[in-house]
Short mmCIF file of N, CA and C in Angstrom, two decimals:
data_model
loop_
_atom_site.label_atom_id
_atom_site.label_comp_id
_atom_site.label_asym_id
_atom_site.label_seq_id
_atom_site.Cartn_x
_atom_site.Cartn_y
_atom_site.Cartn_z
N MET A 33 20.24 -35.38 13.64
CA MET A 33 20.54 -35.60 12.12
C MET A 33 21.35 -34.19 11.84
N ASN A 34 22.42 -34.31 11.56
CA ASN A 34 23.33 -33.02 10.78
C ASN A 34 23.27 -32.77 9.66
N GLN A 35 23.11 -31.63 9.34
CA GLN A 35 22.99 -31.13 8.03
C GLN A 35 24.14 -31.40 7.03
N SER A 36 25.20 -31.81 7.36
CA SER A 36 26.23 -31.87 6.35
C SER A 36 26.26 -33.38 6.11
N GLU A 37 25.61 -34.30 6.86
CA GLU A 37 25.63 -35.76 6.42
C GLU A 37 24.55 -35.95 5.23
N GLU A 38 24.90 -36.94 4.56
CA GLU A 38 23.94 -37.39 3.34
C GLU A 38 22.97 -38.06 4.00
N LEU A 39 21.80 -37.94 3.56
CA LEU A 39 20.73 -38.63 3.92
C LEU A 39 20.27 -39.84 3.08
N LYS A 40 20.09 -40.99 3.81
CA LYS A 40 20.03 -42.20 2.96
C LYS A 40 18.30 -42.35 3.07
N GLU A 41 17.73 -43.15 2.30
CA GLU A 41 16.71 -43.42 1.92
C GLU A 41 15.67 -43.92 3.39
N GLY A 42 16.09 -44.68 3.94
CA GLY A 42 15.58 -45.02 5.15
C GLY A 42 15.32 -43.73 6.27
N GLN A 43 16.55 -43.00 6.33
CA GLN A 43 16.24 -41.65 7.29
C GLN A 43 15.31 -40.68 6.45
N ILE A 44 15.28 -40.77 5.37
CA ILE A 44 14.25 -39.49 4.52
C ILE A 44 12.64 -40.30 5.09
N ILE A 45 12.38 -41.38 4.79
CA ILE A 45 11.09 -41.86 5.13
C ILE A 45 10.90 -41.75 6.61
N GLU A 46 12.06 -42.08 7.32
CA GLU A 46 11.39 -41.91 9.08
C GLU A 46 11.39 -40.51 9.33
N LEU A 47 11.95 -39.49 8.69
CA LEU A 47 11.76 -37.93 8.82
C LEU A 47 10.39 -37.71 8.27
N LEU A 48 9.76 -38.33 7.03
CA LEU A 48 8.62 -37.83 6.56
C LEU A 48 7.46 -38.41 7.47
N SER A 49 7.72 -39.31 8.35
CA SER A 49 6.64 -40.15 9.08
C SER A 49 6.44 -39.42 10.13
N CYS A 50 7.11 -38.58 10.84
CA CYS A 50 6.91 -37.36 11.82
C CYS A 50 5.86 -36.43 11.38
N PHE A 51 5.65 -36.56 10.18
CA PHE A 51 4.51 -35.41 9.72
C PHE A 51 3.35 -35.67 9.27
N GLN A 52 2.42 -34.85 9.43
CA GLN A 52 0.71 -35.63 9.27
C GLN A 52 0.57 -35.16 7.84
N ASP A 53 -0.18 -35.93 7.14
CA ASP A 53 -0.90 -35.72 5.75
C ASP A 53 -1.02 -34.53 5.61
N ALA A 54 -1.27 -33.62 4.44
CA ALA A 54 -1.69 -32.55 3.95
C ALA A 54 -3.32 -32.39 4.17
N ASP A 55 -4.03 -31.25 4.78
CA ASP A 55 -5.03 -31.07 4.60
C ASP A 55 -5.60 -30.15 3.34
N THR A 56 -5.63 -30.49 2.33
CA THR A 56 -5.71 -29.30 1.27
C THR A 56 -7.25 -28.62 1.43
N GLU A 57 -8.33 -29.20 1.79
CA GLU A 57 -9.40 -28.24 2.09
C GLU A 57 -9.23 -27.28 3.19
N ARG A 58 -8.51 -27.75 4.34
CA ARG A 58 -8.41 -26.83 5.36
C ARG A 58 -7.40 -25.61 4.84
N GLU A 59 -6.47 -25.93 4.19
CA GLU A 59 -5.49 -25.06 3.54
C GLU A 59 -6.05 -24.13 2.50
N LYS A 60 -7.15 -24.76 1.69
CA LYS A 60 -7.82 -23.65 0.93
C LYS A 60 -8.79 -23.13 1.69
N GLN A 61 -9.42 -23.31 2.49
CA GLN A 61 -10.15 -22.21 3.31
C GLN A 61 -9.25 -21.26 4.38
N PHE A 62 -8.29 -21.71 4.65
CA PHE A 62 -7.29 -20.73 5.31
C PHE A 62 -6.67 -19.67 4.26
N ILE A 63 -6.27 -20.24 3.16
CA ILE A 63 -5.89 -19.19 2.00
C ILE A 63 -7.14 -18.23 1.79
N MET A 64 -8.26 -18.73 1.83
CA MET A 64 -9.41 -17.92 1.18
C MET A 64 -9.60 -16.73 2.46
N GLU A 65 -9.71 -17.39 3.41
CA GLU A 65 -9.78 -16.37 4.68
C GLU A 65 -8.53 -15.20 4.96
N THR A 66 -7.66 -15.55 4.27
CA THR A 66 -6.29 -14.67 4.40
C THR A 66 -6.62 -13.70 3.33
N GLU A 67 -6.89 -14.19 2.14
CA GLU A 67 -6.65 -13.21 0.97
C GLU A 67 -8.04 -12.16 1.44
N GLU A 68 -9.29 -12.72 1.84
CA GLU A 68 -10.32 -11.91 2.09
C GLU A 68 -9.93 -10.69 3.20
N ALA A 69 -9.22 -11.21 4.19
CA ALA A 69 -8.57 -10.31 5.37
C ALA A 69 -7.74 -9.20 4.70
N VAL A 70 -6.75 -9.57 3.79
CA VAL A 70 -5.61 -8.83 3.13
C VAL A 70 -6.42 -7.80 2.12
N ALA A 71 -7.51 -8.41 1.66
CA ALA A 71 -8.30 -7.39 0.85
C ALA A 71 -9.16 -6.24 1.60
N GLY A 72 -9.67 -6.89 2.77
CA GLY A 72 -10.16 -5.79 3.64
C GLY A 72 -9.44 -4.57 3.90
N ILE A 73 -8.06 -5.09 4.22
CA ILE A 73 -6.99 -3.86 4.49
C ILE A 73 -6.57 -3.39 3.27
N LEU A 74 -6.16 -3.86 2.27
CA LEU A 74 -5.54 -3.22 1.03
C LEU A 74 -6.78 -3.02 -0.08
N THR A 75 -7.38 -2.02 0.22
CA THR A 75 -8.90 -1.73 -0.67
C THR A 75 -8.41 -1.19 -1.81
N THR A 76 -9.24 -1.08 -2.72
CA THR A 76 -8.72 -0.92 -4.10
C THR A 76 -8.33 0.77 -4.12
N GLU A 77 -9.05 1.33 -3.18
CA GLU A 77 -8.31 2.74 -3.18
C GLU A 77 -7.03 2.98 -2.45
N ARG A 78 -6.86 2.16 -1.39
CA ARG A 78 -5.53 2.11 -0.92
C ARG A 78 -4.38 1.60 -1.95
N ILE A 79 -4.68 0.42 -2.68
CA ILE A 79 -3.93 0.12 -3.59
C ILE A 79 -3.38 1.07 -4.71
N LYS A 80 -4.49 1.90 -5.05
CA LYS A 80 -4.16 2.93 -6.23
C LYS A 80 -3.20 4.21 -5.70
N MET A 81 -3.15 4.18 -4.02
CA MET A 81 -2.17 5.19 -3.57
C MET A 81 -0.71 5.05 -3.90
N PHE A 82 -0.34 3.45 -4.13
CA PHE A 82 0.89 2.95 -4.76
C PHE A 82 1.06 3.09 -6.04
N ASP A 83 0.27 3.76 -7.10
CA ASP A 83 0.62 3.88 -8.49
C ASP A 83 1.76 4.81 -8.72
N GLN A 84 2.59 4.35 -9.61
CA GLN A 84 3.97 5.03 -9.66
C GLN A 84 4.64 5.39 -8.51
N ARG A 85 4.87 4.35 -7.79
CA ARG A 85 5.59 4.24 -6.36
C ARG A 85 6.78 3.11 -6.48
N PHE A 86 7.68 3.28 -5.55
CA PHE A 86 8.73 2.19 -5.38
C PHE A 86 7.98 1.23 -4.20
N ILE A 87 8.02 0.13 -4.14
CA ILE A 87 7.40 -0.64 -3.12
C ILE A 87 8.49 -1.96 -2.73
N SER A 88 8.33 -2.41 -1.77
CA SER A 88 9.22 -3.41 -1.28
C SER A 88 8.74 -4.76 -1.67
N SER A 89 9.34 -5.82 -1.34
CA SER A 89 9.34 -7.07 -2.11
C SER A 89 8.21 -7.58 -1.23
N HIS A 90 8.02 -7.42 0.30
CA HIS A 90 7.15 -7.53 1.12
C HIS A 90 5.93 -7.08 0.51
N MET A 91 5.84 -5.61 0.43
CA MET A 91 4.34 -5.40 -0.27
C MET A 91 3.99 -5.90 -1.81
N GLU A 92 5.01 -6.26 -2.70
CA GLU A 92 4.64 -6.91 -3.66
C GLU A 92 4.00 -8.01 -3.55
N ARG A 93 4.47 -9.17 -2.41
CA ARG A 93 3.90 -10.61 -2.01
C ARG A 93 2.30 -10.15 -1.72
N LEU A 94 2.31 -8.79 -0.95
CA LEU A 94 0.78 -8.74 -0.31
C LEU A 94 -0.09 -8.35 -1.46
N LEU A 95 0.28 -7.60 -2.36
CA LEU A 95 -0.69 -7.09 -3.38
C LEU A 95 -0.71 -8.27 -4.36
N ALA A 96 0.04 -8.92 -4.55
CA ALA A 96 -0.25 -9.95 -5.22
C ALA A 96 -1.06 -11.15 -4.92
N VAL A 97 -1.74 -11.05 -3.73
CA VAL A 97 -2.42 -12.03 -3.07
C VAL A 97 -3.88 -11.06 -2.59
N ALA A 98 -3.93 -10.19 -2.74
CA ALA A 98 -4.94 -9.15 -2.56
C ALA A 98 -6.25 -9.63 -3.37
N GLY A 99 -7.57 -9.69 -2.75
CA GLY A 99 -8.35 -10.22 -3.51
C GLY A 99 -9.05 -9.51 -4.76
N ASN A 100 -8.86 -8.11 -4.67
CA ASN A 100 -9.10 -7.01 -5.40
C ASN A 100 -8.10 -6.66 -6.76
N VAL A 101 -6.86 -7.48 -6.67
CA VAL A 101 -5.73 -7.62 -7.57
C VAL A 101 -6.39 -8.71 -8.39
N LYS A 102 -6.79 -8.55 -9.77
CA LYS A 102 -6.92 -9.60 -10.83
C LYS A 102 -5.66 -10.00 -11.21
N SER A 103 -4.81 -9.37 -11.50
CA SER A 103 -3.48 -9.76 -12.10
C SER A 103 -2.42 -9.14 -11.37
N CYS A 104 -1.17 -9.59 -11.73
CA CYS A 104 -0.02 -8.97 -11.38
C CYS A 104 1.07 -9.64 -12.24
N GLU A 105 1.54 -8.81 -13.08
CA GLU A 105 2.77 -9.36 -13.98
C GLU A 105 3.77 -8.19 -14.06
N THR A 106 5.08 -8.88 -14.37
CA THR A 106 6.11 -8.12 -14.56
C THR A 106 6.36 -7.25 -16.09
N ILE A 107 6.06 -6.21 -16.18
CA ILE A 107 6.25 -5.67 -17.51
C ILE A 107 7.82 -5.38 -18.04
N GLY A 108 8.25 -5.30 -17.21
CA GLY A 108 10.04 -4.78 -17.82
C GLY A 108 10.95 -5.32 -16.48
N ALA A 109 12.16 -5.36 -16.72
CA ALA A 109 13.07 -5.59 -15.55
C ALA A 109 14.26 -5.66 -16.15
N CYS A 110 15.30 -5.46 -15.17
CA CYS A 110 16.82 -5.16 -15.89
C CYS A 110 17.34 -5.23 -14.70
N GLN A 111 18.78 -5.71 -14.92
CA GLN A 111 19.71 -6.05 -13.90
C GLN A 111 20.92 -5.09 -13.76
N ILE A 112 21.37 -4.45 -12.85
CA ILE A 112 22.39 -3.41 -12.54
C ILE A 112 23.56 -4.20 -11.83
N GLU A 113 24.54 -3.98 -12.25
CA GLU A 113 25.84 -4.10 -11.40
C GLU A 113 26.41 -3.22 -10.98
N GLN A 114 26.40 -2.90 -9.80
CA GLN A 114 27.36 -1.65 -9.24
C GLN A 114 28.60 -2.10 -8.78
N GLU A 115 29.47 -1.82 -9.66
CA GLU A 115 31.01 -1.90 -9.48
C GLU A 115 31.73 -1.53 -8.36
N GLU A 116 31.42 -0.16 -7.78
CA GLU A 116 31.71 0.42 -6.73
C GLU A 116 31.62 -0.22 -5.36
N GLU A 117 30.52 -1.61 -5.63
CA GLU A 117 30.25 -2.08 -3.96
C GLU A 117 30.50 -3.48 -4.46
N GLU A 118 31.62 -3.68 -4.65
CA GLU A 118 31.79 -5.31 -4.97
C GLU A 118 31.30 -5.89 -5.76
N ASN A 119 30.53 -5.54 -6.88
CA ASN A 119 29.58 -6.35 -7.96
C ASN A 119 28.37 -6.41 -7.46
N ARG A 120 27.82 -5.80 -6.47
CA ARG A 120 26.70 -6.03 -5.70
C ARG A 120 25.73 -5.99 -7.31
N LEU A 121 24.75 -7.16 -7.27
CA LEU A 121 23.48 -6.85 -8.16
C LEU A 121 22.52 -6.10 -7.61
N CYS A 122 21.81 -5.54 -8.82
CA CYS A 122 20.36 -4.92 -8.21
C CYS A 122 19.68 -5.17 -9.46
N VAL A 123 18.32 -5.79 -9.03
CA VAL A 123 17.34 -6.20 -10.01
C VAL A 123 16.14 -5.01 -10.23
N LEU A 124 15.75 -4.34 -11.21
CA LEU A 124 14.84 -3.39 -10.97
C LEU A 124 13.36 -3.95 -12.00
N ARG A 125 12.40 -4.14 -11.41
CA ARG A 125 11.21 -4.65 -12.00
C ARG A 125 10.17 -3.75 -12.09
N VAL A 126 9.40 -3.62 -13.25
CA VAL A 126 8.49 -2.42 -13.37
C VAL A 126 7.20 -3.56 -13.41
N ILE A 127 5.96 -3.65 -12.38
CA ILE A 127 4.88 -4.51 -12.01
C ILE A 127 3.43 -3.56 -12.60
N ARG A 128 2.94 -4.07 -13.30
CA ARG A 128 1.55 -4.09 -13.71
C ARG A 128 0.62 -4.56 -12.66
N LEU A 129 -0.28 -3.81 -11.93
CA LEU A 129 -1.39 -4.73 -11.27
C LEU A 129 -2.83 -4.26 -11.66
N GLU A 130 -3.67 -5.08 -12.26
CA GLU A 130 -5.13 -4.79 -12.64
C GLU A 130 -5.92 -5.18 -11.76
N LEU A 131 -6.55 -4.23 -11.17
CA LEU A 131 -7.62 -4.46 -10.20
C LEU A 131 -8.94 -4.53 -10.69
N ASP A 132 -9.77 -5.12 -9.87
CA ASP A 132 -11.08 -5.77 -9.97
C ASP A 132 -12.26 -4.29 -10.62
N ASP A 133 -11.97 -3.47 -10.44
CA ASP A 133 -12.51 -2.31 -11.00
C ASP A 133 -11.86 -1.71 -12.64
N GLY A 134 -10.92 -2.42 -12.71
CA GLY A 134 -10.62 -2.45 -14.25
C GLY A 134 -9.28 -1.30 -14.61
N THR A 135 -8.93 -0.75 -13.33
CA THR A 135 -7.85 0.18 -13.05
C THR A 135 -6.67 -0.36 -13.10
N GLU A 136 -5.74 0.24 -13.89
CA GLU A 136 -4.27 -0.18 -13.64
C GLU A 136 -3.39 0.43 -13.07
N VAL A 137 -2.55 -0.08 -12.01
CA VAL A 137 -1.65 0.54 -11.15
C VAL A 137 -0.14 -0.13 -11.55
N TYR A 138 0.62 0.86 -11.48
CA TYR A 138 2.13 0.48 -12.21
C TYR A 138 3.10 0.73 -10.52
N VAL A 139 3.77 -0.07 -10.32
CA VAL A 139 4.90 -0.06 -9.27
C VAL A 139 6.05 -0.75 -9.74
N VAL A 140 7.07 -0.10 -8.95
CA VAL A 140 8.75 -0.66 -9.04
C VAL A 140 9.22 -1.38 -7.78
N ASN A 141 9.75 -2.18 -7.92
CA ASN A 141 10.45 -2.83 -7.20
C ASN A 141 12.05 -3.31 -7.20
N VAL A 142 12.68 -3.11 -6.25
CA VAL A 142 13.92 -3.17 -6.37
C VAL A 142 14.56 -4.06 -5.33
N ARG A 143 15.38 -4.74 -5.89
CA ARG A 143 15.99 -6.04 -5.16
C ARG A 143 17.45 -6.02 -5.24
N GLU A 144 18.00 -5.82 -4.15
CA GLU A 144 19.56 -6.02 -4.14
C GLU A 144 19.85 -7.35 -3.72
N GLY A 145 21.13 -7.87 -4.20
CA GLY A 145 21.88 -9.29 -3.47
C GLY A 145 23.34 -9.15 -4.15
N MET A 146 23.83 -10.22 -3.56
CA MET A 146 25.27 -10.44 -4.37
C MET A 146 25.12 -11.41 -5.37
N PRO A 147 26.41 -11.31 -6.11
CA PRO A 147 25.93 -12.06 -7.19
C PRO A 147 26.31 -13.77 -7.01
#
C-alpha cells in the first residue's frame, strides 16, 4: 500500500484485521509497572533537584508520569519568533509540578520548531 494512495473502506478494514484487539487490563498493568519504575528512579529528592531549571521535552514527559508527581501544569507560556533564523518559532513554558509530599517544583521547557 502506497502512502500517497487514498485508502478505500475495504482496504482500511483489511488493514485493521491484521491487528489484535486491545487488552486494556494488560495495558493498565504495564502502565502501573512503568510508573512505579519511573518513581523508583525519579525520587522526590531527585525531582527537587530540577527546581528552577530548564528541562528537555523528554524529561518533562518522564516527570509527568512519575508516581510521586501529583500534578503537572503549565502556568505560563509564550511564543517567540527569531527573525534572524528564518522566522524560527520558540515556545517557552513554565511548568509547576506538585509532588506527593506537598512540595512545588518549577521548571522551564523550551521547544523550537519551524512555523
